[in-house]
Each structure stands twice: as C-alpha cells, then as structure tokens.
C-alpha cells in the first residue's frame, strides 16, 4: 500500500492526530514541570514552618526548664537553710534544758528544785515534793528559794549558786539584854512555835508566824514577823497578832494576813492596811 497523498483526507487526519499528540505531550510536560517546581517550594515551605514551630516549642521548653531549675534551686536553698538552722534550734533547746537540785529536809525527805541556766543566769521554775515535814516557794524574780523546815523550825534560802543560808532567828534578846536561845526554848516548851509558815512578800522580805516574844505552854498569841534579807533583821509586827493567824496570797505589793476571821494587807515595810 502506498503513502497517502498530502492532499488526501487520510493524510489530514494523521497530521491532526500527530499535532494533537504533540500538544497533549507538551501540556503533560508543562504540568509535570509546574508540579515539580511547586512541590519543591512546598517542601521548602513545610520544612521552614516545621523548623520555626520546633524552635518556638524548644524555646518554651527551655524557659519551662529554667523555671523548674530555679524552683528546684530555691527549694534546695530553703532546705539547706532549714537544715543549717536546725542545729541552732537544737542548741537553743539544749541551752534552756531544765535541770534539778535536791534540797534535803531534816527528816531525810528531799525536795527537788527545777531550774534553767547556771550561775547568775539560773532561773528557778518550781519545787516539787513538799510535805508536812517542810515546804518551799520561789521568790517573784525566780532567783531565790525559801524553805521552811517544820521539824527543826528553820527558815533557809537557796540562791542561784545553790548555796544554803539559814536565816532563822537563833535567839531572842530582850531590851534588857537577856538571851533566850532557840534550841533551849524548843526543848523547854513542848509545842512552842519559834517560826512557821514562812512566805515571800517580795524579793527581799519574808513574813513568818511566831509566838515570840512570849514563852510558855498556854494559849499564847501568834505574831507576824518580817525578815529583811538585805540586813538580816527580824522585826515583829505588833498589831498583827491573834489565836488563829495565817498568811494568804500576794496582793498589791504585799501579802494578805488573816487573823481571827479579819483580813489585813501587810507591806514589806511593815505597814498594815485592813481589807
């Protein structure tokens, strides 16, 4: 079969088909080229976006890590500070640790004085173990203990060094100079009250009850006496006497005294005010 003539219809159909094929191929090539270019840019854009987002999250994460690190450091510092201060607290507790001192009465019983500190810094807290054989109390400044030994009728004090001092009046001397020793009077008159119920009025004055200056075995009056710890003087309060006398509570700088159902306020200087 021969070639178709260029003027035949068959030739025109073939040329048109070829032309269409070429055009379609060019379009396909252009589309593929555009797709490749677009995909490359899209990939670059997506990669850039991804890197930017990752960078932002990384910065936030680093900031959060820095905050957590700061909190941990602060917590550690506070913890270390607390641990450092703990021994100081322990040392303070040790510095004020309570101690005790035994006070022996004449019948062998023991009173126990509880205190804090040492020497001039000693502070007495309380005295335990009081009984019928004796009693004790602490002065208002907590620096001196007063002990009344009922068996021997002795008044004693204990200072911040624990030193015992007997402040009982050893004898009674009349205005004429006649002496009546305590031990002799107690052995002569059974049941005689030389001194009893000693109480602090203030830091430097003590009140006690006594049947001095009179002696005997009958119904003697009881008097209130005051000891001045600064001078050691014993002084009778002559207008405070009776058959039933007792010392009460501290009040308004003095001590209450009950005498035969009447109450008065005794001041350290010996002044008396009816209540």
Short mmCIF file of C-alpha atoms in Angstrom, two decimals:
data_model
loop_
_atom_site.label_atom_id
_atom_site.label_comp_id
_atom_site.label_asym_id
_atom_site.label_seq_id
_atom_site.Cartn_x
_atom_site.Cartn_y
_atom_site.Cartn_z
CA UNK A 1 0.00 0.00 0.00
CA UNK A 2 1.48 3.40 -0.97
CA UNK A 3 1.84 6.60 1.13
CA UNK A 4 -1.27 8.75 1.29
CA UNK A 5 -1.25 11.85 -0.66
CA UNK A 6 -0.72 15.10 1.13
CA UNK A 7 -3.95 16.22 -0.43
CA UNK A 8 -5.92 13.22 0.76
CA UNK A 9 -8.24 13.21 3.77
CA UNK A 10 -6.33 10.37 5.37
CA UNK A 11 -3.22 12.49 5.44
CA UNK A 12 -5.02 15.33 7.11
CA UNK A 13 -6.41 13.02 9.80
CA UNK A 14 -2.95 11.63 10.56
CA UNK A 15 -1.38 15.06 10.77
CA UNK A 16 -4.13 16.32 13.04
CA UNK A 17 -3.72 13.29 15.29
CA UNK A 18 0.06 13.86 15.44
CA UNK A 19 -0.42 17.53 16.20
CA UNK A 20 -2.86 16.73 19.00
CA UNK A 21 -0.45 14.15 20.39
CA UNK A 22 2.40 16.70 20.39
CA UNK A 23 0.19 19.36 22.08
CA UNK A 24 -1.01 16.90 24.71
CA UNK A 25 2.58 15.80 25.40
CA UNK A 26 3.68 19.42 25.77
CA UNK A 27 0.81 20.05 28.24
CA UNK A 28 1.73 16.97 30.23
CA UNK A 29 5.37 18.06 30.33
CA UNK A 30 4.36 21.58 31.45
CA UNK A 31 2.07 20.23 34.17
CA UNK A 32 4.75 17.87 35.42
CA UNK A 33 7.31 20.69 35.44
CA UNK A 34 4.97 23.01 37.33
CA UNK A 35 4.16 20.23 39.76
CA UNK A 36 7.81 19.58 40.41
CA UNK A 37 8.55 23.26 40.97
CA UNK A 38 5.51 23.65 43.24
CA UNK A 39 6.33 20.55 45.22
CA UNK A 40 9.90 21.73 45.76
CA UNK A 41 8.71 25.09 47.07
CA UNK A 42 6.01 23.43 49.14
CA UNK A 43 8.55 21.08 50.65
CA UNK A 44 10.85 24.01 51.46
CA UNK A 45 7.92 25.94 52.98
CA UNK A 46 6.77 22.99 55.04
CA UNK A 47 10.34 22.39 56.18
CA UNK A 48 10.70 26.07 57.16
CA UNK A 49 7.36 26.05 59.00
CA UNK A 50 8.27 22.86 60.77
CA UNK A 51 11.65 24.26 61.87
CA UNK A 52 10.01 27.52 63.10
CA UNK A 53 7.38 25.68 65.14
CA UNK A 54 10.02 23.34 66.54
CA UNK A 55 12.14 26.35 67.50
CA UNK A 56 9.20 28.01 69.29
CA UNK A 57 8.37 24.86 71.26
CA UNK A 58 12.06 24.40 72.04
CA UNK A 59 12.27 27.95 73.43
CA UNK A 60 9.14 27.41 75.57
CA UNK A 61 10.53 24.12 76.78
CA UNK A 62 13.84 25.76 77.67
CA UNK A 63 12.01 28.54 79.56
CA UNK A 64 9.96 25.98 81.48
CA UNK A 65 13.11 24.01 82.23
CA UNK A 66 14.79 27.20 83.50
CA UNK A 67 11.76 27.92 85.72
CA UNK A 68 11.77 24.40 87.10
CA UNK A 69 15.51 24.62 87.66
CA UNK A 70 15.08 27.92 89.52
CA UNK A 71 12.32 26.40 91.67
CA UNK A 72 14.47 23.38 92.43
CA UNK A 73 17.43 25.62 93.35
CA UNK A 74 15.19 27.74 95.59
CA UNK A 75 13.76 24.62 97.22
CA UNK A 76 17.25 23.23 97.76
CA UNK A 77 18.43 26.53 99.24
CA UNK A 78 15.43 26.65 101.59
CA UNK A 79 16.01 23.02 102.51
CA UNK A 80 19.70 23.66 103.14
CA UNK A 81 18.84 26.77 105.12
CA UNK A 82 16.39 24.78 107.24
CA UNK A 83 18.99 22.08 107.79
CA UNK A 84 21.58 24.71 108.67
CA UNK A 85 19.25 26.36 111.18
CA UNK A 86 18.20 23.06 112.74
CA UNK A 87 21.35 22.65 114.85
CA UNK A 88 20.89 26.22 116.09
CA UNK A 89 17.39 25.35 117.30
CA UNK A 90 18.75 22.24 118.95
CA UNK A 91 21.49 24.28 120.62
CA UNK A 92 18.89 26.73 121.96
CA UNK A 93 16.85 23.86 123.31
CA UNK A 94 19.96 22.45 124.94
CA UNK A 95 20.78 25.88 126.38
CA UNK A 96 17.43 26.07 128.21
CA UNK A 97 17.33 22.42 129.21
CA UNK A 98 15.78 22.01 132.65
CA UNK A 99 17.97 20.78 135.50
CA UNK A 100 17.23 19.89 139.09
CA UNK A 101 18.71 20.46 142.55
CA UNK A 102 17.96 18.35 145.63
CA UNK A 103 17.05 20.07 148.90
CA UNK A 104 17.23 17.74 151.88
CA UNK A 105 14.96 18.30 154.88
CA UNK A 106 15.99 17.40 158.43
CA UNK A 107 13.81 14.24 158.43
CA UNK A 108 15.58 12.91 155.32
CA UNK A 109 12.90 13.83 152.81
CA UNK A 110 14.11 15.50 149.62
CA UNK A 111 12.57 18.41 147.77
CA UNK A 112 13.53 18.84 144.13
CA UNK A 113 14.04 22.31 142.70
CA UNK A 114 13.71 22.56 138.90
CA UNK A 115 15.65 25.34 137.19
CA UNK A 116 17.12 26.60 133.91
CA UNK A 117 20.52 28.19 133.32
CA UNK A 118 23.54 28.36 135.59
CA UNK A 119 25.14 30.82 138.00
CA UNK A 120 23.60 34.29 137.89
CA UNK A 121 21.51 33.20 134.89
CA UNK A 122 19.81 30.44 136.87
CA UNK A 123 16.02 30.74 136.98
CA UNK A 124 14.05 28.54 139.36
CA UNK A 125 10.84 27.14 137.85
CA UNK A 126 9.19 25.22 140.69
CA UNK A 127 9.89 23.00 143.70
CA UNK A 128 8.30 19.57 143.96
CA UNK A 129 7.99 17.16 146.89
CA UNK A 130 6.53 19.45 149.57
CA UNK A 131 5.16 17.59 152.59
CA UNK A 132 4.23 18.05 156.24
CA UNK A 133 7.94 17.99 157.03
CA UNK A 134 8.56 21.14 155.07
CA UNK A 135 7.55 23.32 152.17
CA UNK A 136 9.24 25.64 149.71
CA UNK A 137 8.46 28.52 147.40
CA UNK A 138 10.30 30.72 144.89
CA UNK A 139 10.61 34.50 145.12
CA UNK A 140 8.96 36.75 142.47
CA UNK A 141 12.19 37.12 140.43
CA UNK A 142 12.72 33.32 140.42
CA UNK A 143 16.25 33.73 141.79
CA UNK A 144 15.81 32.54 145.38
CA UNK A 145 14.17 29.55 147.04
CA UNK A 146 12.65 29.76 150.51
CA UNK A 147 12.40 26.53 152.51
CA UNK A 148 10.54 26.09 155.79
CA UNK A 149 11.76 23.02 157.68
CA UNK A 150 8.92 22.25 160.07
CA UNK A 151 10.77 19.68 162.19
CA UNK A 152 13.64 21.95 163.22
CA UNK A 153 11.65 25.19 162.72
CA UNK A 154 14.37 26.58 160.48
CA UNK A 155 13.99 29.03 157.62
CA UNK A 156 16.51 28.56 154.79
CA UNK A 157 17.18 30.16 151.42
CA UNK A 158 18.98 28.84 148.33
CA UNK A 159 20.49 31.29 145.85
CA UNK A 160 21.33 30.88 142.16
CA UNK A 161 24.53 29.00 143.08
CA UNK A 162 22.52 26.55 145.17
CA UNK A 163 24.12 27.88 148.36
CA UNK A 164 22.09 27.26 151.51
CA UNK A 165 21.70 30.05 154.08
CA UNK A 166 19.91 29.57 157.41
CA UNK A 167 18.12 32.81 158.25
CA UNK A 168 16.24 31.61 161.36
CA UNK A 169 16.44 33.92 164.33
CA UNK A 170 18.93 31.98 166.52
CA UNK A 171 17.91 33.64 169.78
CA UNK A 172 15.61 36.22 171.18
CA UNK A 173 17.27 39.07 173.12
CA UNK A 174 15.14 41.27 175.38
CA UNK A 175 15.52 45.03 175.76
CA UNK A 176 17.42 44.28 178.95
CA UNK A 177 19.91 42.10 177.05
CA UNK A 178 18.61 38.76 178.32
CA UNK A 179 19.08 35.96 175.76
CA UNK A 180 16.68 33.10 175.01
CA UNK A 181 18.30 30.65 172.54
CA UNK A 182 16.01 28.94 170.08
CA UNK A 183 17.06 25.33 170.72
CA UNK A 184 16.75 25.74 174.50
CA UNK A 185 13.27 27.27 174.25
CA UNK A 186 12.03 24.49 171.94
CA UNK A 187 13.30 21.80 174.28
CA UNK A 188 11.85 23.58 177.31
CA UNK A 189 8.38 24.27 175.95
CA UNK A 190 6.83 21.42 174.04
CA UNK A 191 4.81 22.54 171.02
CA UNK A 192 6.21 26.05 171.12
CA UNK A 193 6.18 27.93 167.78
CA UNK A 194 9.52 29.62 167.16
CA UNK A 195 8.74 30.09 163.49
CA UNK A 196 6.44 28.58 160.86
CA UNK A 197 4.70 29.23 157.53
CA UNK A 198 7.46 31.42 156.08
CA UNK A 199 6.39 33.25 152.87
CA UNK A 200 7.92 35.76 150.46
CA UNK A 201 6.37 39.24 150.48
CA UNK A 202 8.73 40.39 147.73
CA UNK A 203 12.28 39.58 146.60
CA UNK A 204 13.89 40.96 149.76
CA UNK A 205 11.32 40.44 152.53
CA UNK A 206 9.91 37.30 154.14
CA UNK A 207 6.95 37.03 156.52
CA UNK A 208 6.55 34.22 159.06
CA UNK A 209 4.50 33.36 162.14
CA UNK A 210 5.90 33.04 165.67
CA UNK A 211 4.85 33.09 169.33
CA UNK A 212 7.82 35.29 170.11
CA UNK A 213 8.39 37.36 172.18
CA UNK A 214 6.47 35.42 174.82
CA UNK A 215 7.20 31.92 176.16
CA UNK A 216 5.06 29.36 177.89
CA UNK A 217 2.81 26.38 177.28
CA UNK A 218 -0.58 28.07 177.49
CA UNK A 219 -2.73 29.75 174.86
CA UNK A 220 -0.16 32.19 173.52
CA UNK A 221 -0.86 34.67 170.76
CA UNK A 222 0.80 34.21 167.37
CA UNK A 223 2.57 37.23 165.85
CA UNK A 224 3.59 38.08 162.30
CA UNK A 225 7.31 38.73 161.83
CA UNK A 226 9.22 40.15 158.85
CA UNK A 227 12.79 39.30 157.80
CA UNK A 228 14.71 41.90 155.79
CA UNK A 229 17.03 39.80 153.62
CA UNK A 230 19.23 42.81 152.93
CA UNK A 231 20.06 43.44 156.59
CA UNK A 232 19.14 40.12 158.20
CA UNK A 233 16.90 41.95 160.69
CA UNK A 234 13.83 40.22 162.19
CA UNK A 235 11.03 42.60 163.10
CA UNK A 236 7.71 41.85 164.82
CA UNK A 237 4.52 43.47 163.51
CA UNK A 238 2.91 44.07 166.91
CA UNK A 239 -0.56 44.92 165.66
CA UNK A 240 -0.84 41.64 163.73
CA UNK A 241 -1.47 39.02 166.42
CA UNK A 242 -4.15 36.54 167.40
CA UNK A 243 -5.00 32.95 168.22
CA UNK A 244 -5.70 31.95 164.58
CA UNK A 245 -3.28 33.62 162.17
CA UNK A 246 -2.47 32.62 158.60
CA UNK A 247 -0.64 34.13 155.65
CA UNK A 248 -2.55 34.37 152.35
CA UNK A 249 -1.91 35.48 148.79
CA UNK A 250 0.36 38.22 147.49
CA UNK A 251 -1.64 41.29 146.56
CA UNK A 252 -0.84 44.89 145.56
CA UNK A 253 2.82 44.59 146.58
CA UNK A 254 2.05 42.99 149.95
CA UNK A 255 0.73 39.78 151.46
CA UNK A 256 -2.71 39.13 152.91
CA UNK A 257 -2.92 38.14 156.59
CA UNK A 258 -6.00 36.54 158.11
CA UNK A 259 -6.38 36.95 161.90
CA UNK A 260 -9.42 35.54 163.66
CA UNK A 261 -11.59 35.99 160.53
CA UNK A 262 -10.30 39.50 159.82
CA UNK A 263 -8.05 40.18 156.79
CA UNK A 264 -5.30 42.78 156.50
CA UNK A 265 -2.68 43.59 153.86
CA UNK A 266 0.91 43.55 155.13
CA UNK A 267 3.50 45.53 153.13
CA UNK A 268 7.26 44.78 153.09
CA UNK A 269 8.00 47.82 155.29
CA UNK A 270 5.60 46.55 158.00
CA UNK A 271 2.68 48.85 157.24
CA UNK A 272 -0.71 47.20 157.65
CA UNK A 273 -3.95 48.06 155.85
CA UNK A 274 -7.29 46.47 156.88
CA UNK A 275 -9.10 44.78 154.00
#
